[in-house]
XYZ file of C-alpha atoms in Angstrom:
616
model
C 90.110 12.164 119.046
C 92.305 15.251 118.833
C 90.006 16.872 116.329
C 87.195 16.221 118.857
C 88.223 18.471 121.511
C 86.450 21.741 122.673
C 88.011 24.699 122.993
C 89.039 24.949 126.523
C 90.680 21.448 126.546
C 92.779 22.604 123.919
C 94.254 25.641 125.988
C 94.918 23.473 128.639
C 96.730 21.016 126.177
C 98.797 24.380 124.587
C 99.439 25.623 128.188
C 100.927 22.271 129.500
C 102.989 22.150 125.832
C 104.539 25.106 126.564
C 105.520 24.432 130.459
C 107.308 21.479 129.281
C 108.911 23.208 126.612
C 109.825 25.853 129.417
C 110.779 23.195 132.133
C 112.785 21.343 129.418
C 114.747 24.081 128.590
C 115.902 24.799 132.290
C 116.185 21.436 133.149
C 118.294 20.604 130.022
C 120.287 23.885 130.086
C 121.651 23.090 133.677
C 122.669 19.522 132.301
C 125.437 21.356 129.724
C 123.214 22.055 126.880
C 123.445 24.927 124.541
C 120.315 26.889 125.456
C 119.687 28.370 122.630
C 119.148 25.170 120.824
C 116.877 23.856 123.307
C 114.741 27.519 123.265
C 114.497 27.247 119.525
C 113.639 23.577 119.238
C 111.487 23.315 123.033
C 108.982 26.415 121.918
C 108.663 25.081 118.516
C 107.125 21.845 119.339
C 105.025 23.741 121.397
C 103.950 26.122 118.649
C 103.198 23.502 116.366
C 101.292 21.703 118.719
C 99.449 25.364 119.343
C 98.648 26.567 115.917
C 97.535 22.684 115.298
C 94.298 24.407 115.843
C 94.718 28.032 114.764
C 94.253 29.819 111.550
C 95.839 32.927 110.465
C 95.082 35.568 113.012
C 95.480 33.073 115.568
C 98.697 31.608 114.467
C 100.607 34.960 114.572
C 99.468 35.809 117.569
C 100.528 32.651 119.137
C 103.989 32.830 117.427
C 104.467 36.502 119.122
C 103.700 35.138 122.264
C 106.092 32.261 121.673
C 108.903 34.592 120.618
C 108.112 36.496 123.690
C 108.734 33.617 125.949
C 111.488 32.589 124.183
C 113.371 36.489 124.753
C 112.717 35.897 128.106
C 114.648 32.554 128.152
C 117.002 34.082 126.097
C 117.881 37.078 128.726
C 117.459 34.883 131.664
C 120.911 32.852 129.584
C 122.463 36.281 129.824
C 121.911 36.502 125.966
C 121.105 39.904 124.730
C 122.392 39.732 121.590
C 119.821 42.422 119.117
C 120.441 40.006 116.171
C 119.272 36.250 117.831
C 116.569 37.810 119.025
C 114.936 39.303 116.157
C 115.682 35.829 114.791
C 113.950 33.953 117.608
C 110.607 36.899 116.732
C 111.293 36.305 112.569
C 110.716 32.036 113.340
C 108.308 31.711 115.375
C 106.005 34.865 113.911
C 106.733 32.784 110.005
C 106.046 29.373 111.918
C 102.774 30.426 113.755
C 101.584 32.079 110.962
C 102.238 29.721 107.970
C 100.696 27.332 110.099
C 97.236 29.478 110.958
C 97.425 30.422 106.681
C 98.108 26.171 106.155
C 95.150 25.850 108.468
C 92.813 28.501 107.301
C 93.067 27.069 103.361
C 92.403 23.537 104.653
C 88.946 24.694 106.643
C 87.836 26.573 103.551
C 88.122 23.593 101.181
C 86.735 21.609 103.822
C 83.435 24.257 104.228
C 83.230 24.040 100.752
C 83.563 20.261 100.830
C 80.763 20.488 103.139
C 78.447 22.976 101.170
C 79.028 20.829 98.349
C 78.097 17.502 99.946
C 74.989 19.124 101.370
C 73.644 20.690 98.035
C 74.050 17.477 96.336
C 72.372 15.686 98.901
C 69.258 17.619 98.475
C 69.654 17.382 94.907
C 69.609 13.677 95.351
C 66.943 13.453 97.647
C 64.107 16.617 97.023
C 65.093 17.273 93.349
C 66.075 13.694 92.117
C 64.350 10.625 93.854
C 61.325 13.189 94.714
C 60.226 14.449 91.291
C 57.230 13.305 89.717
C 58.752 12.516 86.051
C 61.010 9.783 85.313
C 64.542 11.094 85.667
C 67.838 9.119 84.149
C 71.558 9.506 83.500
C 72.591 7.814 80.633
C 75.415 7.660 78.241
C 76.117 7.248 75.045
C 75.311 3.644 74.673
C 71.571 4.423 76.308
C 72.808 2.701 79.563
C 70.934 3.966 82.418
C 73.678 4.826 85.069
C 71.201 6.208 87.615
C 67.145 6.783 88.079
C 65.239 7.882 90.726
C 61.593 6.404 92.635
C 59.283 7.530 89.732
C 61.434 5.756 86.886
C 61.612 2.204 89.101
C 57.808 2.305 90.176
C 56.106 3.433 86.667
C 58.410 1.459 84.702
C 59.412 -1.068 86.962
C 62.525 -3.653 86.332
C 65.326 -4.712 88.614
C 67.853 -1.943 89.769
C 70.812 -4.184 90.965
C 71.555 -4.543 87.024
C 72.652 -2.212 84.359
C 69.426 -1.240 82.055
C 69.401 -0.116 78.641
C 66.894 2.169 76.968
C 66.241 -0.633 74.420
C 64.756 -2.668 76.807
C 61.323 -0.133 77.732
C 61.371 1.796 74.820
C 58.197 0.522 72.603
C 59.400 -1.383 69.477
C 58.474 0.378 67.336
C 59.914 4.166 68.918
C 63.321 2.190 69.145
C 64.864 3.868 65.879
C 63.478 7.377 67.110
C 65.429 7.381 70.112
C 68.465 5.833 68.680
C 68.861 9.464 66.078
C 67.463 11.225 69.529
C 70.244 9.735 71.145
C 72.552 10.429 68.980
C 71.528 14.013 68.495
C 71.375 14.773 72.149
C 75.185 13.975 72.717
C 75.990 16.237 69.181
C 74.060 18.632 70.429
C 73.892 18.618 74.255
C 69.679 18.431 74.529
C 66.990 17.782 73.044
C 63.489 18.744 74.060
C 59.395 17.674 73.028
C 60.527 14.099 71.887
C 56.898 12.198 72.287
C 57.404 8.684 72.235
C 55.932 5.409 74.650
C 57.659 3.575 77.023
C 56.795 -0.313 77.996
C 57.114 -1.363 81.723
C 57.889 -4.259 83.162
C 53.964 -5.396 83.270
C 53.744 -4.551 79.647
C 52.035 -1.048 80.091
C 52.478 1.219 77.503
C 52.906 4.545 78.608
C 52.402 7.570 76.541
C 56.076 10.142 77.324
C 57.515 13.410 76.497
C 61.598 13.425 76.661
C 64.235 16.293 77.459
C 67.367 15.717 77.904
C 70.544 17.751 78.542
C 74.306 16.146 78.498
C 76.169 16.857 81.425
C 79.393 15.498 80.003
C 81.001 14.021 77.200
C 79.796 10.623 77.770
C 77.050 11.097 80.225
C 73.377 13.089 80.216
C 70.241 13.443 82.121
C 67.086 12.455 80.518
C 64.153 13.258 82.211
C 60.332 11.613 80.926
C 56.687 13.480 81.543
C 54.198 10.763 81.666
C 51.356 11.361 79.409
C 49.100 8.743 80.311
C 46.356 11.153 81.988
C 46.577 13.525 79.372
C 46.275 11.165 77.033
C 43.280 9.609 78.494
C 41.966 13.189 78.923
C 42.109 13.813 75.252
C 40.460 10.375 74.229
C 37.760 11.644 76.619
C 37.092 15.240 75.181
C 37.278 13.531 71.558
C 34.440 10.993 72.342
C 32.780 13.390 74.294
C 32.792 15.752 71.638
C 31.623 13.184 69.478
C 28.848 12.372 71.727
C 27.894 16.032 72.317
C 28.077 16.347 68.204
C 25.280 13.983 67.336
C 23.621 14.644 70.371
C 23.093 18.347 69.223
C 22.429 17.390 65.462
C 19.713 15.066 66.889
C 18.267 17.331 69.427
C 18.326 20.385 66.495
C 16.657 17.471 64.402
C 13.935 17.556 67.231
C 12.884 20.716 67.484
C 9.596 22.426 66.670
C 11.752 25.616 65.300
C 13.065 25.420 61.834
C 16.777 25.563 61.757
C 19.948 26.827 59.681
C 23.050 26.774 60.275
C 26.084 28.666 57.944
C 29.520 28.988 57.832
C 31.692 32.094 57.497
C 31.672 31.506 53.659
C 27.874 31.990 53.680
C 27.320 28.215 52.893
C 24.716 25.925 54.616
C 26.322 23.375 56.973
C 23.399 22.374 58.530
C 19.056 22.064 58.238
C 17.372 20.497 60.543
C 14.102 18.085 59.468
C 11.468 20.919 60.926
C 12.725 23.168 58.752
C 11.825 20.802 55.341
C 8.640 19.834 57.240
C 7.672 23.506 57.459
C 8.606 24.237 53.756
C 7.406 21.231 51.868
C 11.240 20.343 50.597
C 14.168 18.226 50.865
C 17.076 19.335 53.149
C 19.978 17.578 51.855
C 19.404 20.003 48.792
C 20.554 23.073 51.051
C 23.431 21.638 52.682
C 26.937 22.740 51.009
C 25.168 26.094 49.204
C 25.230 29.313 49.505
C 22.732 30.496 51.699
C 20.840 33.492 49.353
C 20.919 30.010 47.202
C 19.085 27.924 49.659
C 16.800 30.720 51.180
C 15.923 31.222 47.205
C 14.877 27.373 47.239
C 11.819 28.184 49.448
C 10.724 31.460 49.653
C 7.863 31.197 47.561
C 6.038 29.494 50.063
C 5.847 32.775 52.345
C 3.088 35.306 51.912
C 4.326 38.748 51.276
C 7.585 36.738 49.675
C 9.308 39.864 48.109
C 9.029 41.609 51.464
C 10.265 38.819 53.037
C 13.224 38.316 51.152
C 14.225 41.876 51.378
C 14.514 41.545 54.998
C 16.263 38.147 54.697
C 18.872 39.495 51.878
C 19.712 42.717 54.304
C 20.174 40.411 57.040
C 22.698 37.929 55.240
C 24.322 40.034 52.869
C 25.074 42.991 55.281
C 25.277 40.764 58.748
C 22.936 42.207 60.932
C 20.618 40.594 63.405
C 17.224 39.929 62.928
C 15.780 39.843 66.254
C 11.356 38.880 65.123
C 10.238 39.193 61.915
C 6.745 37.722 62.001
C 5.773 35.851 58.027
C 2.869 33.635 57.377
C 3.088 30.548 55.109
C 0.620 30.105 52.722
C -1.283 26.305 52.677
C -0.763 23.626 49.919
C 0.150 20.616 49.162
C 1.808 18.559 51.858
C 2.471 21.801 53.737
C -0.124 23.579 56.567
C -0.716 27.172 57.021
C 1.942 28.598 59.761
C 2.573 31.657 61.377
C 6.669 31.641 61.674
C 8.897 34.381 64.098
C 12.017 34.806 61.578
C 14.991 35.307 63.607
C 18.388 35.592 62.144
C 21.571 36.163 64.791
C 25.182 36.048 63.707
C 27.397 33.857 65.563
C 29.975 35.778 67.466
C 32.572 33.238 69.063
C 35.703 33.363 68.079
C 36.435 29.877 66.373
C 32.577 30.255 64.222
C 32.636 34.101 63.771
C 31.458 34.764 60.465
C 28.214 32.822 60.270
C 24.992 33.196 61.491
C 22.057 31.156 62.832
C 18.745 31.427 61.562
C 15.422 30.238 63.275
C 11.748 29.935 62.210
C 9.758 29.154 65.201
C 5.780 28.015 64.886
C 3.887 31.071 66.537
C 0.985 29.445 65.243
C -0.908 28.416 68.064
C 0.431 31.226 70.315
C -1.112 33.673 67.745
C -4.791 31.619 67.590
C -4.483 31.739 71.617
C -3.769 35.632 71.131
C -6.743 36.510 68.876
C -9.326 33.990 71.281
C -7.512 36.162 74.119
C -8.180 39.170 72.558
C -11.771 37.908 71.759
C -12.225 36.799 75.035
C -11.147 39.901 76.558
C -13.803 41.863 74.721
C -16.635 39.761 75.888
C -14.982 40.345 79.366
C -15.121 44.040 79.015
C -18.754 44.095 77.934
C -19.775 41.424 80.649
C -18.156 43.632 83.180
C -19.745 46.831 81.842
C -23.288 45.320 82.061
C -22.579 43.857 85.420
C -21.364 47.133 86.784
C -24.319 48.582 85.343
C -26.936 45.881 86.684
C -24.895 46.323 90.125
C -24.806 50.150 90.347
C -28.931 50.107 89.012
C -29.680 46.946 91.785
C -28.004 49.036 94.170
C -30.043 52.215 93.663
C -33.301 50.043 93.344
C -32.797 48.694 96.595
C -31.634 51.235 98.683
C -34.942 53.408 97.733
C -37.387 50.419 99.856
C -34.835 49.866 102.683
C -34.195 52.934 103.446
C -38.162 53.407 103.565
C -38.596 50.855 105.658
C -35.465 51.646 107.738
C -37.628 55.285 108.122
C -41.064 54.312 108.827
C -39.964 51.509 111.264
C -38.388 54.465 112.972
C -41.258 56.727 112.844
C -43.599 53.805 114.313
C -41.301 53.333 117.291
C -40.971 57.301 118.189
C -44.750 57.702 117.409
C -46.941 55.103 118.691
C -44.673 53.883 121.426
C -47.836 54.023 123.517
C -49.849 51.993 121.633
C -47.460 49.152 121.026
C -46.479 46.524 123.605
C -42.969 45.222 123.956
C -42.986 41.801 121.460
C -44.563 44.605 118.689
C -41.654 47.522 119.704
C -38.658 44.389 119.493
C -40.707 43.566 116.021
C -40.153 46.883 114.728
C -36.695 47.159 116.433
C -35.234 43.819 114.136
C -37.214 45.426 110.947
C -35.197 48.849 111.555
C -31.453 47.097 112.036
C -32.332 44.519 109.114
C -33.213 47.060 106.844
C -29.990 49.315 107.897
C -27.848 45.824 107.593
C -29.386 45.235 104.088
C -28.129 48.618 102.989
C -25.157 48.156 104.510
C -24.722 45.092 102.905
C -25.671 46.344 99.430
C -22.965 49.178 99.882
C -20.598 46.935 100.063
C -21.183 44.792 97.464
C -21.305 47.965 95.519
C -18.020 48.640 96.371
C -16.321 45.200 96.409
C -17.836 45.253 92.653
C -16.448 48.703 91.693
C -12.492 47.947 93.193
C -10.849 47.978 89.709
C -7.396 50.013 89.064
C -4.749 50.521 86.746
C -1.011 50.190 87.644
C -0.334 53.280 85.310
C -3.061 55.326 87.828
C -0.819 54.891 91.022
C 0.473 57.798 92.851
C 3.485 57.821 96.016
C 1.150 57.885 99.162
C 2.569 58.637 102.619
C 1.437 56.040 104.709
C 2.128 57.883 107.446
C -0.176 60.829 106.466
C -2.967 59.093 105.374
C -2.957 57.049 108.735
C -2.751 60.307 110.432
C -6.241 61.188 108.694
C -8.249 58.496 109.365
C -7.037 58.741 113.061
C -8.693 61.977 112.812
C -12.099 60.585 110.821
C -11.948 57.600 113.876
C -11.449 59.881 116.650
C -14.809 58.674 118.608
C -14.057 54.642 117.866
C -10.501 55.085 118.792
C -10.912 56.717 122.427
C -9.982 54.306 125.021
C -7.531 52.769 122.704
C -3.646 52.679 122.341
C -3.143 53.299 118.464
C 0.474 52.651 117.830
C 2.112 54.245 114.328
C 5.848 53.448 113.280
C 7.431 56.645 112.744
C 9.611 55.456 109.715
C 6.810 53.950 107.581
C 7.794 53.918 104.200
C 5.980 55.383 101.268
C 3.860 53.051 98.637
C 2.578 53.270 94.924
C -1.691 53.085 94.563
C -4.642 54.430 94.978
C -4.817 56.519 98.067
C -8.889 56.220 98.410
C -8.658 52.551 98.663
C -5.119 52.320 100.830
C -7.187 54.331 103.222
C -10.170 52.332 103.212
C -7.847 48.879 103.730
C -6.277 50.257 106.367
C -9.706 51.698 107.794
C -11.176 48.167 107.896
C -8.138 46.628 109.289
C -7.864 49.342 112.743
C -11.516 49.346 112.636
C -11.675 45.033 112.628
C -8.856 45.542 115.291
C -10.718 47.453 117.930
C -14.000 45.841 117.280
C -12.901 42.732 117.795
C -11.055 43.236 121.337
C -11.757 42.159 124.593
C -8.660 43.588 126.709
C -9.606 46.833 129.282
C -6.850 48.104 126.656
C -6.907 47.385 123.326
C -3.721 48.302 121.880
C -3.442 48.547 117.898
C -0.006 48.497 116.477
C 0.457 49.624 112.243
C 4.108 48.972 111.103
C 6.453 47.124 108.263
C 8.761 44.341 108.271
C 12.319 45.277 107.366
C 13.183 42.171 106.107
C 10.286 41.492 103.604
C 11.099 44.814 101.765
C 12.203 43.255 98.227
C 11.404 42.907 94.541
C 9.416 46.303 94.653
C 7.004 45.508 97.120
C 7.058 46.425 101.218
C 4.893 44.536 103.626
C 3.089 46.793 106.056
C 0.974 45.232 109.275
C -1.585 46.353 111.393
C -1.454 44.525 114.665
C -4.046 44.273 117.790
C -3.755 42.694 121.275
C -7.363 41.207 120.665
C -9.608 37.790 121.111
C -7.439 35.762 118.079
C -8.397 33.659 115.416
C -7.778 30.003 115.265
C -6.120 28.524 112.462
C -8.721 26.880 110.565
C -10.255 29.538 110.104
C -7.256 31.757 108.802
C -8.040 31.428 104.711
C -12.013 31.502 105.772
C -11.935 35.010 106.925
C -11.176 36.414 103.754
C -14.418 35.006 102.012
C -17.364 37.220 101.192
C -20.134 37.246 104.006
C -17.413 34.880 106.246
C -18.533 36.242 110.064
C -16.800 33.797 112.927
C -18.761 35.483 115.742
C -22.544 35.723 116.281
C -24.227 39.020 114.898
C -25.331 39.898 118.528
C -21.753 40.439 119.545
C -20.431 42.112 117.091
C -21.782 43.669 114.281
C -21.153 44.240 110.555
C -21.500 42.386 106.902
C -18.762 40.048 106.899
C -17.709 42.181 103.424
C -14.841 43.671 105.188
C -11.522 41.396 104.611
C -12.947 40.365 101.290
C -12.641 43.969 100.563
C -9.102 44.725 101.743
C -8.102 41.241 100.343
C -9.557 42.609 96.568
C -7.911 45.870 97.489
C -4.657 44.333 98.387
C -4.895 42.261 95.022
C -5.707 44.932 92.846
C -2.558 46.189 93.948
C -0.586 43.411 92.747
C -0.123 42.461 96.516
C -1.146 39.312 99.049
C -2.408 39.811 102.490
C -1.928 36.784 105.299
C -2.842 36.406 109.057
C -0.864 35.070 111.713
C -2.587 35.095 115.039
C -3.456 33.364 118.146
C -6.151 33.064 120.142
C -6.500 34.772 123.205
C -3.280 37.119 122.719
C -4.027 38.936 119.158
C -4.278 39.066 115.768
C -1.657 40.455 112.811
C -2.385 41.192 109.341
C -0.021 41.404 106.678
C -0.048 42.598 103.507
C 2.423 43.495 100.283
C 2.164 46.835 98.310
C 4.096 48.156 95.885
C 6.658 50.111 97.376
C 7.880 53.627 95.819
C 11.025 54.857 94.255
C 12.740 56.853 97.166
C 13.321 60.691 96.159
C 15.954 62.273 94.715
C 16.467 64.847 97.925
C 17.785 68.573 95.673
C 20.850 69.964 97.578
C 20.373 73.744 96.989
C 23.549 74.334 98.644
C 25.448 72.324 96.568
């Protein structure tokens, strides 16, 4: 109750202690009693009862106060003697203050008390009954004294009796943690003692022990549980297992010869390809040195000294073979081969030292490589005749047409006056047939001659060469709103035939077009600008194309639209389409009818330029 009080209830209490005091004193002094006892005894109750509450500082300065009170008494008696009242000062400044230093001890063991009582607390309760390893204090008999959450719910057993270590240790760990006992109370811990525990359900579980002694007789013992590392390792090793055969089976299955040696330069491992390739038996290589096994079958390689000079420098001196290309010769029980040798040292840290060698079958790769290379010839010579027979047809029939394209004219200027109108039109389709027809042969003239060379490209400006054929379309492009992207980026080809594919394209745009406008729009899409290429566009506001008809287009002689309404060979987009393809590129259309047509199309883009500050 009295240690309960705030701070302003106990002034009141001191206040009132010390007006009875005073009031006792006068009351008692007029009664016939010496007042100097009662000023002593009265204001010493009430100083007690004052620095009840005080410490040091505050104890003295209450006694001063008292003493003060108490001279006033004291001269109000008519007592003015120097020596009583230094006396009355002397008591009560000793009493306050022994009091306040009595007082001031007692709150700092208590504070401690209290610092103490909280630390072990959390100890108990975030260190002890929280942790996730089993945690005991035993003593020197192995009686558990004390274990926390982890201990009763892996291993289990009642807690309202005393347990002994002998009870969950495993049988047969029972003598290993008797000396572990023993030692850890000679020599106050012991650490990395693996041993298993049994639980109450008859688990056995896997543990690593430390223990420290805290006293003479008692110690803290605290278990790891190794059950999931345990189960962890049983699952690498069987995995490892697993992954062992399954490589020596899937080495056993492959159409390379292999062989694999150690550091010490012996054999550990030939796969069945390689003894299929070589006509021998592999166990005979395993376990010797590999000069020794390579010696076992190099006689059946063509060009064997050769061969084993390579194979020695590669061995003996560790380098890495990287293709070494070595025929074996036919016999008995063994085929003709070409093999890629291939020798490459391993390099990890726990196999450093020995090397992997490879013979891979090329065989079939080289047959496909000499019918290529056959084939490819025939190719050349079928090309050359049929660029011959193209550029000869095309000079053959030009000569005719472009007489009859002539002399139709010459009979419609000339004997208009003797020809009626069905003879004139007659003459009239003969002329524009005949000019078609040549037309027509000039392009398949030049669809046949589009052939280039990567190594031929140059850096065109796109910009520039649009520029130019602006100029070479002035007359077809009046009356139309020919849109150019200023920041057009440049491309690697053949400038002649960029300029014709983007000819055909403006030219396609305009003729096709039935706004009182037609708008043509050439520009590149930002985001398709990877892997070397750049896509460029050329873009119209014209009459569309439906979908279906989208790959069509691109065919040879493919016209969508009548030949009265708009003229031409149908040649054109198979042109730009070989063009674009020559290039390495595609081309694509997206458009719809009614609103306009866009034509995309990939070309390899060019290394920007290295800009020379002279100022530098």
């Amino acid at each position: 109750m009295v240690s309960g009080l705030n701070a302003v209830e106990r002034a009141i209490i001191v206040i009132i202690a010390y007006g009875i005091a005073i009031l006792a004193v006068a009351l008692l002094s007029t009664a016939g009693y010496p007042p100097i006892g009662l000023t002593f005894t009265s204001l010493s109750v009430a100083l007690i009862l004052g620095a009840y509450w005080l410490q040091l500082r505050g104890g003295l300065l209450l006694g001063l106060t008292t003493a003060f009170i108490g001279i006033l008494l004291l001269l109000s008696f008519g007592m003015k003697q120097p020596s009583l009242l230094l006396a009355l000062v002397t008591m009560d400044l000793a009493l306050g203050g022994g009091i306040g230093l009595v007082n001031r001890k007692r709150e700092l063991r208590r504070e401690k008390w209290r610092r103490a009582k909280s630390f072990q607390d959390r100890y108990d309760e975030e260190i002890f009954e929280n942790s996730l390893n089993v945690i005991h204090f035993i003593d020197k008999d192995g009686t558990i004294l004390k274990r926390n959450e982890t201990s009763r719910s892996t291993i289990g057993y009642p807690t309202k009796r005393s347990l002994q270590l002998s009870e969950y240790v495993h049988p047969e760990d029972i003598d290993q943690m008797k000396v572990e006992l023993l030692r850890l109370f000679e020599r106050r811990e012991v650490r990395d003692v693996k041993l298993r525990f049994i639980s109450q359900k008859r688990t056995v579980i896997p543990v690593e022990i430390k223990a420290t002694r805290a006293t003479e007789r008692v110690a803290v013992m605290e278990a790891c549980n190794l059950c999931q590392q345990v189960e962890l390792e049983r699952r690498l090793m069987e995995t490892e297992a697993r992954y062992r055969y399954l490589i020596e089976d899937a080495i056993d299955t492959l159409d390379s010869g292999i062989i694999i040696t150690d550091s010490k330069r012996q054999v550990v491992w030939a796969n069945e390809t390689l003894a299929r390739f070589f006509g021998i038996d592999r166990e005979r290589l395993i376990g010797i040195d590999a000069l020794r096994a390579f010696g076992r079958y190099v006689g059946a390689f063509e060009k064997a000294e050769d061969f084993g000079q390579v194979v020695e420098e590669a061995i003996g001196n560790g380098n890495r073979i990287d293709s070494y290309t070595c025929r074996v010769r036919p016999s008995l029980g063994r085929e003709e081969r070409v093999l890629e040798y291939r020798s490459i040292p391993i390099e990890t840290e726990r196999y450093k030292g020995g090397r992997i060698d490879h013979y891979i079958d090329i065989t079939t790769i080289k047959r496909l490589e000499e019918g290529l290379r056959e084939k490819t010839k025939h190719l050349e010579r079928s090309n050359e005749k049929l660029e011959e027979f193209s550029r000869v047809v095309a000079h053959d029939l030009k000569d005719p047409l472009r007489t009859v394209e002539t002399f139709s004219g010459f009979l419609l200027e000339d004997y208009a006056d003797r020809l009626d109108e069905e003879g004139a039109d007659h003459l009239r389709t003969l002329k524009n047939a005949s000019a078609r027809m040549r037309q027509l042969i000039d392009d398949l003239h030049d669809l046949s001659s589009i052939h280039m060379d990567a190594t031929s490209f140059e850096r065109i400006t796109v910009k520039r060469v649009l520029e130019e054929i602006k100029e070479d379309l002035d007359v077809r492009l009046r009356g139309v709103n020919l849109q150019v992207e200023d920041d057009l980026p440049a491309v690697m080809g053949s400038k002649t035939r960029i300029s014709q594919l983007f000819r055909n394209l403006i030219v396609n745009a305009v003729k096709f077009n039935d706004k009182a406008l037609p708008t043509v729009r050439v520009g590149w899409s930002k985001e398709s600008n990877n892997r070397g290429t750049v896509a460029l566009f050329v873009q119209d506001n014209g009459i569309g194309i439906e979908s279906r008809y989208h790959e069509k287009i691109f065919g040879l002689f493919e016209k969508l639209n009548p030949r009265e309404h708009y003229e031409g060979t149908g040649a054109g987009l198979a042109i730009c389409k070989r063009i674009v393809e020559e290039h390495g590129g595609e081309i694509w259309v997206e458009s719809e009818v009614g609103k306009g047509t866009t034509f995309y199309f990939t070309i390899p883009k060019a290394a920007a330029k290295k800009e020379v500050n002279i100022h530098a």
